[in-house]
Amino acid sequence: MAKQRIAVLGAGPMGLAVAYQLARDGHQPIIFEADDRVGGMTATFDFGGLDIERYYHFHCISDTAFFQVLDELKLADKMRWVSTKMGYYYQDKVVPWGNPVALLKFPGLSLVAKFRYALHAFLSVKRDDWKPLDHLEASAWIRRWVGAEAYEVLWRRLFDYKFYDHVGNLSAAWIWSRIRRIGRSRYNIFKEKLGYLEGGSNTFLSAMKADIEARGGEFRFKQAVTRVRMEGGAVKGVETAQGFEAFDRVVSTIPLPYVPGVMPDLPADVLAKFKAQKNIAVVCVICKLKKPLTDNFWLNVNDPAMDIPGLVEYTNLRPLDHHIVYVPYYVPGEHPKFQEPDEVFLAKVKRYLQEINPGLADDDFIDIRASRYRYAQPICQPSFLDSLPPVALPVKGLWVADTSYYYPEDRGISESIGFGRNLAKQAAA
């Protein structure tokens, strides 16, 4: 295959995967990234001397596309696996969660409600065919299976504090994929096993970047593409603040809501589909503590005084010198809450953590920060794929995708890698 010079928009996991595959197939990817680093939502930052992800990440035993790249980059020996715990903060105390015994002992639910919840979870993990769920609405599907009692205690706050006004229009197939992924990370019904890389995501990101560059790829950091130029139904190149650069082929992996602004010359019906896509934003608070909050990696939260459905105590997966807790606020970007200043979120999180663990004093908080990402997750309504334009757009030489396109799977590093590598092969064919 003749060597091609191909523009790749975005250096998140999917954009990196596209560039990685193109470079390995003998082409020259030129990656345009608005940020000053690779990674997107997996990028790391300096948290008071600790290089760590701005948003938490973990790996499941089913992440085959990710493991394949680790093998190719000779990083497989950097993978570490941990038997993690789940908990539930309910009725002012932390109780065990995530296994049959914990479910049986869980307060505030009848035996019938517990049985219905367990049956639904078991069948969801065993299910492989998502198509029958594609047209169903998620909250109604779950309520029908688990009943009003279990839905109110175990599910409602998760929906309300992540999707807000969109609760009644979510795909059951999308929610099912989240249940199945975590369920299949268990190596028996009592134990969950999750993984991390030594050095965190930066180990993987740095190796991907180095491999791409070693094979002739180039990165253009802090160079957002402002327009993809098209003429006569074909791509001509890209425009940035630095000027125009000619390309016959362009692969975009930026969030879909940015596409209409960057590609205004697309056909009107295609533009309308991109403009109709909705996304959840996130304000993710990260805390560095002197002492642990709990002994759980996951902690679900159902407390009427807390506007969060849960948190992640990351150092109960990846050991570090201090204790790291992530508290994500997922909220529609147009919601007033997303406009609140960081200080509001930081104060609430500090108060919540001290309520969950009254042993935490003010001086146990070493550092606390907030990061924001406007387009963190697509909102997938029933029959979601039908709402998306095709990946290969009706413009010669132009492909567009983001994490929406591997629906019903939720966004994830491994899923982005698998999809991105296949996308690269399509674009170069």
Short mmCIF file of C-alpha atoms in Angstrom, two decimals:
data_model
loop_
_atom_site.label_atom_id
_atom_site.label_comp_id
_atom_site.label_asym_id
_atom_site.label_seq_id
_atom_site.Cartn_x
_atom_site.Cartn_y
_atom_site.Cartn_z
CA MET A 1 0.00 0.00 0.00
CA ALA A 2 1.39 3.41 -0.97
CA LYS A 3 2.42 5.63 1.93
CA GLN A 4 -0.19 8.28 2.70
CA ARG A 5 0.00 11.44 4.77
CA ILE A 6 -3.22 11.56 6.80
CA ALA A 7 -4.50 14.21 9.25
CA VAL A 8 -5.83 12.90 12.55
CA LEU A 9 -7.88 15.27 14.71
CA GLY A 10 -7.56 14.66 18.45
CA ALA A 11 -4.91 12.84 20.51
CA GLY A 12 -7.17 11.05 22.97
CA PRO A 13 -7.10 7.23 23.09
CA MET A 14 -9.07 6.86 19.84
CA GLY A 15 -6.98 9.41 17.95
CA LEU A 16 -3.79 7.80 19.24
CA ALA A 17 -5.06 4.38 18.15
CA VAL A 18 -5.82 5.71 14.65
CA ALA A 19 -2.35 7.25 14.37
CA TYR A 20 -0.67 4.18 15.88
CA GLN A 21 -2.26 1.85 13.33
CA LEU A 22 -1.60 4.20 10.41
CA ALA A 23 2.06 4.51 11.37
CA ARG A 24 2.44 0.75 11.79
CA ASP A 25 0.88 0.24 8.37
CA GLY A 26 3.52 2.48 6.79
CA HIS A 27 1.59 5.76 6.58
CA GLN A 28 2.39 9.17 8.08
CA PRO A 29 -0.24 10.43 10.52
CA ILE A 30 -0.16 14.11 11.44
CA ILE A 31 -2.03 14.50 14.74
CA PHE A 32 -3.62 17.85 15.59
CA GLU A 33 -4.41 18.34 19.29
CA ALA A 34 -5.81 21.43 21.03
CA ASP A 35 -4.25 20.42 24.36
CA ASP A 36 -0.53 20.54 25.12
CA ARG A 37 -0.33 16.77 25.68
CA VAL A 38 -1.73 13.45 24.50
CA GLY A 39 -4.47 11.58 26.29
CA GLY A 40 -7.72 13.54 26.25
CA MET A 41 -9.65 12.33 29.29
CA THR A 42 -6.81 9.90 30.10
CA ALA A 43 -4.18 12.66 30.24
CA THR A 44 -2.20 13.14 33.42
CA PHE A 45 -1.31 16.30 35.33
CA ASP A 46 1.01 17.40 38.14
CA PHE A 47 -1.00 17.05 41.34
CA GLY A 48 1.37 18.59 43.85
CA GLY A 49 4.33 16.50 42.68
CA LEU A 50 2.29 13.42 41.76
CA ASP A 51 1.79 12.65 38.06
CA ILE A 52 -1.76 11.29 37.93
CA GLU A 53 -4.82 11.18 35.66
CA ARG A 54 -7.22 14.11 35.80
CA TYR A 55 -10.08 11.60 35.58
CA TYR A 56 -9.92 8.12 37.09
CA HIS A 57 -9.28 5.06 34.92
CA PHE A 58 -9.05 1.34 35.51
CA HIS A 59 -8.84 -1.81 33.41
CA CYS A 60 -11.01 -4.91 33.32
CA ILE A 61 -9.96 -8.44 32.42
CA SER A 62 -12.04 -8.15 29.23
CA ASP A 63 -10.00 -5.22 27.79
CA THR A 64 -8.45 -7.30 24.99
CA ALA A 65 -7.69 -4.46 22.54
CA PHE A 66 -5.75 -2.62 25.26
CA PHE A 67 -3.78 -5.73 26.20
CA GLN A 68 -2.84 -6.34 22.55
CA VAL A 69 -1.25 -2.88 22.33
CA LEU A 70 0.57 -3.46 25.63
CA ASP A 71 2.04 -6.63 24.14
CA GLU A 72 3.12 -4.80 20.98
CA LEU A 73 4.73 -2.02 23.02
CA LYS A 74 6.43 -4.53 25.36
CA LEU A 75 4.49 -3.14 28.33
CA ALA A 76 2.54 -6.23 29.36
CA ASP A 77 4.79 -6.72 32.39
CA LYS A 78 3.67 -3.31 33.69
CA MET A 79 0.10 -4.52 34.23
CA ARG A 80 -0.97 -5.10 37.83
CA TRP A 81 -4.16 -6.78 39.07
CA VAL A 82 -5.87 -6.17 42.39
CA SER A 83 -8.83 -7.75 44.14
CA THR A 84 -10.87 -4.64 44.86
CA LYS A 85 -13.81 -4.00 47.16
CA MET A 86 -17.08 -2.14 46.74
CA GLY A 87 -19.04 -0.36 49.42
CA TYR A 88 -22.29 1.53 49.82
CA TYR A 89 -22.79 4.66 51.92
CA TYR A 90 -26.39 4.28 53.03
CA GLN A 91 -28.27 5.36 56.14
CA ASP A 92 -25.19 7.23 57.43
CA LYS A 93 -22.75 4.34 57.31
CA VAL A 94 -20.50 2.46 54.91
CA VAL A 95 -21.67 -1.11 54.32
CA PRO A 96 -20.14 -3.83 52.12
CA TRP A 97 -21.45 -4.18 48.55
CA GLY A 98 -20.82 -6.11 45.38
CA ASN A 99 -21.29 -9.77 46.32
CA PRO A 100 -24.22 -12.04 47.30
CA VAL A 101 -23.49 -11.93 51.03
CA ALA A 102 -23.32 -8.13 51.03
CA LEU A 103 -26.62 -7.99 49.15
CA LEU A 104 -28.30 -10.31 51.67
CA LYS A 105 -27.08 -8.16 54.58
CA PHE A 106 -27.85 -4.82 52.92
CA PRO A 107 -30.21 -2.74 55.10
CA GLY A 108 -33.45 -1.25 53.88
CA LEU A 109 -34.45 -3.85 51.26
CA SER A 110 -36.84 -6.76 51.48
CA LEU A 111 -35.74 -10.26 50.50
CA VAL A 112 -37.93 -10.08 47.41
CA ALA A 113 -36.27 -6.83 46.30
CA LYS A 114 -32.82 -8.32 46.88
CA PHE A 115 -33.68 -11.42 44.86
CA ARG A 116 -35.03 -9.39 41.95
CA TYR A 117 -31.94 -7.17 41.94
CA ALA A 118 -29.60 -10.18 42.00
CA LEU A 119 -31.49 -11.94 39.21
CA HIS A 120 -31.35 -8.89 36.98
CA ALA A 121 -27.62 -8.43 37.56
CA PHE A 122 -26.90 -12.12 36.94
CA LEU A 123 -28.87 -12.25 33.69
CA SER A 124 -27.33 -8.99 32.48
CA VAL A 125 -23.81 -10.34 32.96
CA LYS A 126 -24.69 -13.57 31.15
CA ARG A 127 -26.42 -11.81 28.24
CA ASP A 128 -24.46 -11.34 24.99
CA ASP A 129 -27.12 -10.13 22.55
CA TRP A 130 -27.87 -6.45 23.13
CA LYS A 131 -30.17 -5.91 20.14
CA PRO A 132 -33.42 -6.76 22.01
CA LEU A 133 -32.54 -4.00 24.50
CA ASP A 134 -31.65 -1.39 21.89
CA HIS A 135 -35.12 0.11 21.58
CA LEU A 136 -35.97 -0.08 25.31
CA GLU A 137 -35.75 2.83 27.76
CA ALA A 138 -33.27 2.04 30.53
CA SER A 139 -34.93 3.24 33.74
CA ALA A 140 -38.22 1.55 32.84
CA TRP A 141 -36.35 -1.65 31.88
CA ILE A 142 -34.52 -1.76 35.21
CA ARG A 143 -37.60 -0.86 37.25
CA ARG A 144 -39.58 -3.61 35.56
CA TRP A 145 -36.94 -6.18 36.51
CA VAL A 146 -35.90 -5.10 40.02
CA GLY A 147 -39.12 -3.49 41.19
CA ALA A 148 -39.86 -0.06 42.64
CA GLU A 149 -38.20 -0.78 46.00
CA ALA A 150 -34.77 -1.80 44.67
CA TYR A 151 -34.88 0.84 41.95
CA GLU A 152 -35.49 3.59 44.52
CA VAL A 153 -32.66 2.50 46.83
CA LEU A 154 -30.04 1.21 44.38
CA TRP A 155 -30.61 2.87 41.02
CA ARG A 156 -32.61 6.10 41.14
CA ARG A 157 -29.88 8.38 42.47
CA LEU A 158 -27.38 7.03 39.96
CA PHE A 159 -29.72 8.03 37.15
CA ASP A 160 -30.85 11.34 38.68
CA TYR A 161 -27.36 12.59 39.56
CA LYS A 162 -25.76 11.69 36.28
CA PHE A 163 -28.42 12.23 33.63
CA TYR A 164 -30.80 14.76 35.21
CA ASP A 165 -33.47 15.70 32.64
CA HIS A 166 -32.38 12.87 30.32
CA VAL A 167 -33.30 10.05 32.74
CA GLY A 168 -36.39 9.02 30.81
CA ASN A 169 -34.63 8.74 27.44
CA LEU A 170 -31.64 6.42 27.87
CA SER A 171 -30.92 3.19 26.04
CA ALA A 172 -31.30 -0.04 28.03
CA ALA A 173 -28.58 -1.59 25.85
CA TRP A 174 -26.15 1.14 26.89
CA ILE A 175 -26.85 0.72 30.61
CA TRP A 176 -26.71 -3.09 30.24
CA SER A 177 -23.19 -2.87 28.77
CA ARG A 178 -22.00 -1.05 31.91
CA ILE A 179 -23.50 -3.73 34.18
CA ARG A 180 -21.95 -6.51 32.10
CA ARG A 181 -18.46 -4.97 31.92
CA ILE A 182 -18.12 -4.65 35.68
CA GLY A 183 -19.80 -8.00 36.27
CA ARG A 184 -17.33 -9.71 33.98
CA SER A 185 -14.41 -8.20 35.85
CA ARG A 186 -15.18 -10.65 38.65
CA TYR A 187 -13.15 -13.86 38.84
CA ASN A 188 -15.79 -15.39 41.09
CA ILE A 189 -19.10 -14.19 42.50
CA PHE A 190 -17.39 -12.84 45.62
CA LYS A 191 -14.29 -11.15 44.19
CA GLU A 192 -13.77 -8.35 41.69
CA LYS A 193 -10.43 -7.93 39.94
CA LEU A 194 -9.42 -4.64 38.34
CA GLY A 195 -6.12 -3.55 36.86
CA TYR A 196 -3.77 -0.60 36.57
CA LEU A 197 -0.48 0.11 34.84
CA GLU A 198 2.68 0.80 36.78
CA GLY A 199 3.17 4.53 36.36
CA GLY A 200 -0.48 5.04 35.49
CA SER A 201 -1.92 5.96 32.10
CA ASN A 202 1.15 8.03 31.25
CA THR A 203 3.15 4.80 30.84
CA PHE A 204 0.85 3.77 28.01
CA LEU A 205 0.35 7.24 26.52
CA SER A 206 4.08 8.02 26.38
CA ALA A 207 4.84 4.67 24.74
CA MET A 208 2.10 5.16 22.13
CA LYS A 209 3.37 8.66 21.31
CA ALA A 210 6.98 7.46 21.05
CA ASP A 211 6.02 4.55 18.79
CA ILE A 212 4.03 6.83 16.47
CA GLU A 213 6.88 9.33 16.22
CA ALA A 214 9.48 6.59 15.70
CA ARG A 215 7.51 5.46 12.63
CA GLY A 216 7.25 8.95 11.11
CA GLY A 217 4.12 10.35 12.74
CA GLU A 218 4.02 13.98 13.89
CA PHE A 219 2.14 15.72 16.72
CA ARG A 220 0.93 19.32 16.48
CA PHE A 221 0.08 20.28 20.05
CA LYS A 222 -1.96 23.40 20.86
CA GLN A 223 -3.08 23.41 17.22
CA ALA A 224 -6.82 22.92 17.15
CA VAL A 225 -8.21 22.43 13.66
CA THR A 226 -10.60 25.31 13.06
CA ARG A 227 -11.93 24.05 9.74
CA VAL A 228 -11.71 21.03 7.48
CA ARG A 229 -11.67 22.49 3.99
CA MET A 230 -13.78 20.70 1.39
CA GLU A 231 -14.28 21.38 -2.31
CA GLY A 232 -16.21 19.47 -4.94
CA GLY A 233 -17.30 16.79 -2.47
CA ALA A 234 -13.74 15.98 -1.36
CA VAL A 235 -11.38 16.91 1.47
CA LYS A 236 -8.64 19.38 0.60
CA GLY A 237 -6.96 19.86 3.97
CA VAL A 238 -7.25 21.49 7.39
CA GLU A 239 -7.02 25.01 8.72
CA THR A 240 -5.49 25.96 12.08
CA ALA A 241 -4.36 29.27 13.58
CA GLN A 242 -1.05 28.57 11.85
CA GLY A 243 -2.67 28.42 8.40
CA PHE A 244 -3.81 25.85 5.83
CA GLU A 245 -2.24 22.42 5.33
CA ALA A 246 -3.21 20.15 2.46
CA PHE A 247 -4.41 16.58 3.07
CA ASP A 248 -6.33 14.14 0.91
CA ARG A 249 -7.61 12.24 3.95
CA VAL A 250 -8.76 13.41 7.38
CA VAL A 251 -9.84 11.28 10.34
CA SER A 252 -11.57 13.17 13.15
CA THR A 253 -11.88 11.76 16.67
CA ILE A 254 -12.88 15.01 18.41
CA PRO A 255 -16.21 14.99 20.34
CA LEU A 256 -19.13 15.04 17.91
CA PRO A 257 -20.59 18.36 19.18
CA TYR A 258 -17.45 20.11 17.85
CA VAL A 259 -17.89 18.70 14.35
CA PRO A 260 -20.44 21.22 12.97
CA GLY A 261 -18.14 24.12 13.85
CA VAL A 262 -15.08 22.46 12.30
CA MET A 263 -16.91 21.05 9.26
CA PRO A 264 -19.66 23.58 8.40
CA ASP A 265 -19.59 22.57 4.73
CA LEU A 266 -20.99 19.09 5.36
CA PRO A 267 -24.39 18.35 3.81
CA ALA A 268 -27.24 19.89 5.82
CA ASP A 269 -28.78 16.54 6.80
CA VAL A 270 -25.43 15.30 8.15
CA LEU A 271 -24.85 18.51 10.09
CA ALA A 272 -28.31 18.20 11.63
CA LYS A 273 -27.47 14.73 12.96
CA PHE A 274 -24.25 15.97 14.55
CA LYS A 275 -26.02 18.98 16.09
CA ALA A 276 -28.67 16.71 17.62
CA GLN A 277 -26.14 14.75 19.70
CA LYS A 278 -26.21 15.44 23.44
CA ASN A 279 -23.42 14.95 25.94
CA ILE A 280 -22.85 14.86 29.67
CA ALA A 281 -20.16 17.14 31.10
CA VAL A 282 -18.09 16.36 34.18
CA VAL A 283 -16.55 18.28 37.03
CA CYS A 284 -14.17 15.79 38.63
CA VAL A 285 -12.79 16.62 42.07
CA ILE A 286 -9.59 14.84 43.08
CA CYS A 287 -8.42 14.80 46.71
CA LYS A 288 -5.03 13.90 48.16
CA LEU A 289 -5.40 12.69 51.75
CA LYS A 290 -3.06 11.70 54.57
CA LYS A 291 -5.24 8.75 55.53
CA PRO A 292 -7.68 6.43 53.71
CA LEU A 293 -11.35 7.29 53.38
CA THR A 294 -12.51 3.64 53.36
CA ASP A 295 -11.09 0.31 52.20
CA ASN A 296 -13.24 0.32 49.01
CA PHE A 297 -12.31 1.17 45.43
CA TRP A 298 -15.93 1.90 44.50
CA LEU A 299 -18.24 3.56 46.99
CA ASN A 300 -21.84 4.03 45.90
CA VAL A 301 -23.65 6.82 47.71
CA ASN A 302 -27.33 7.12 48.57
CA ASP A 303 -27.68 10.01 50.96
CA PRO A 304 -30.32 12.74 50.60
CA ALA A 305 -27.79 15.38 51.71
CA MET A 306 -25.21 14.48 49.04
CA ASP A 307 -25.66 15.27 45.34
CA ILE A 308 -23.33 12.49 44.16
CA PRO A 309 -24.11 8.85 43.26
CA GLY A 310 -20.66 7.60 44.22
CA LEU A 311 -16.89 8.08 44.34
CA VAL A 312 -13.68 6.20 43.57
CA GLU A 313 -10.90 5.70 46.11
CA TYR A 314 -8.18 5.17 43.55
CA THR A 315 -5.36 4.17 45.88
CA ASN A 316 -7.33 1.10 46.92
CA LEU A 317 -6.51 -0.05 43.39
CA ARG A 318 -3.12 1.57 42.68
CA PRO A 319 -0.97 2.11 45.80
CA LEU A 320 0.60 5.57 46.06
CA ASP A 321 2.36 7.55 48.79
CA HIS A 322 -0.86 9.38 49.68
CA HIS A 323 -4.52 8.45 49.44
CA ILE A 324 -6.31 9.62 46.27
CA VAL A 325 -10.09 9.98 45.99
CA TYR A 326 -11.99 11.01 42.84
CA VAL A 327 -15.48 12.47 43.15
CA PRO A 328 -17.02 12.99 39.69
CA TYR A 329 -20.00 15.27 39.16
CA TYR A 330 -21.53 14.22 35.85
CA VAL A 331 -24.04 16.81 34.73
CA PRO A 332 -25.45 18.04 31.39
CA GLY A 333 -23.30 20.92 30.19
CA GLU A 334 -26.30 23.22 29.88
CA HIS A 335 -27.35 22.58 33.51
CA PRO A 336 -26.79 25.51 35.92
CA LYS A 337 -24.74 23.26 38.21
CA PHE A 338 -21.99 22.95 35.60
CA GLN A 339 -21.58 26.74 35.65
CA GLU A 340 -20.85 26.84 39.40
CA PRO A 341 -17.27 27.75 40.36
CA ASP A 342 -14.78 25.10 41.40
CA GLU A 343 -14.90 26.30 45.01
CA VAL A 344 -18.51 25.13 45.35
CA PHE A 345 -17.60 21.58 44.31
CA LEU A 346 -14.44 21.50 46.44
CA ALA A 347 -16.28 22.60 49.58
CA LYS A 348 -19.05 20.05 49.09
CA VAL A 349 -16.65 17.19 48.47
CA LYS A 350 -14.60 18.01 51.54
CA ARG A 351 -17.77 18.06 53.65
CA TYR A 352 -19.04 14.79 52.15
CA LEU A 353 -15.79 12.94 52.76
CA GLN A 354 -15.75 14.05 56.39
CA GLU A 355 -19.32 12.84 56.80
CA ILE A 356 -18.46 9.46 55.27
CA ASN A 357 -15.36 9.18 57.48
CA PRO A 358 -15.73 11.38 60.58
CA GLY A 359 -12.09 10.58 61.41
CA LEU A 360 -10.91 12.86 58.58
CA ALA A 361 -9.72 16.19 59.98
CA ASP A 362 -9.20 19.35 57.97
CA ASP A 363 -5.43 18.89 58.02
CA ASP A 364 -5.79 15.40 56.49
CA PHE A 365 -6.55 17.14 53.17
CA ILE A 366 -3.18 17.68 51.52
CA ASP A 367 -4.53 18.98 48.22
CA ILE A 368 -7.84 19.17 46.37
CA ARG A 369 -8.48 20.19 42.73
CA ALA A 370 -11.24 20.15 40.14
CA SER A 371 -11.00 19.37 36.41
CA ARG A 372 -13.74 19.98 33.85
CA TYR A 373 -14.53 18.31 30.55
CA ARG A 374 -17.49 19.63 28.59
CA TYR A 375 -18.12 16.59 26.39
CA ALA A 376 -17.28 13.70 28.72
CA GLN A 377 -19.89 11.16 27.66
CA PRO A 378 -22.55 10.84 24.97
CA ILE A 379 -26.16 10.53 26.05
CA CYS A 380 -27.36 7.41 24.27
CA GLN A 381 -31.08 7.28 23.71
CA PRO A 382 -32.89 4.12 22.55
CA SER A 383 -31.85 3.04 19.02
CA PHE A 384 -28.88 5.39 19.39
CA LEU A 385 -26.82 4.18 16.41
CA ASP A 386 -29.67 5.15 14.08
CA SER A 387 -29.19 8.79 15.11
CA LEU A 388 -25.52 8.94 14.05
CA PRO A 389 -24.14 9.79 10.60
CA PRO A 390 -21.98 7.07 9.03
CA VAL A 391 -18.31 7.05 10.03
CA ALA A 392 -17.30 7.43 6.37
CA LEU A 393 -19.02 10.71 5.55
CA PRO A 394 -20.37 11.60 2.09
CA VAL A 395 -17.23 13.65 1.46
CA LYS A 396 -14.32 11.86 -0.19
CA GLY A 397 -11.44 11.37 2.23
CA LEU A 398 -13.32 12.22 5.46
CA TRP A 399 -14.05 9.96 8.45
CA VAL A 400 -15.56 11.09 11.76
CA ALA A 401 -16.07 9.14 15.00
CA ASP A 402 -15.84 9.46 18.76
CA THR A 403 -16.76 7.20 21.66
CA SER A 404 -20.42 7.32 20.57
CA TYR A 405 -19.70 4.94 17.72
CA TYR A 406 -18.93 1.84 19.73
CA TYR A 407 -22.36 1.92 21.34
CA PRO A 408 -23.66 0.07 23.29
CA GLU A 409 -20.27 -0.13 24.99
CA ASP A 410 -19.54 2.72 27.37
CA ARG A 411 -16.54 4.93 26.74
CA GLY A 412 -13.29 3.21 27.67
CA ILE A 413 -9.63 3.09 26.70
CA SER A 414 -9.77 -0.45 25.32
CA GLU A 415 -12.93 0.19 23.31
CA SER A 416 -11.42 3.37 21.85
CA ILE A 417 -8.26 1.51 20.86
CA GLY A 418 -10.12 -1.31 19.15
CA PHE A 419 -12.42 1.05 17.27
CA GLY A 420 -9.62 3.46 16.36
CA ARG A 421 -7.36 0.78 14.89
CA ASN A 422 -10.19 -0.50 12.67
CA LEU A 423 -11.03 3.08 11.68
CA ALA A 424 -7.43 3.63 10.58
CA LYS A 425 -7.57 0.61 8.29
CA GLN A 426 -10.80 1.88 6.70
CA ALA A 427 -9.38 5.36 6.16
CA ALA A 428 -6.19 4.15 4.54
CA ALA A 429 -7.83 1.53 2.30
#
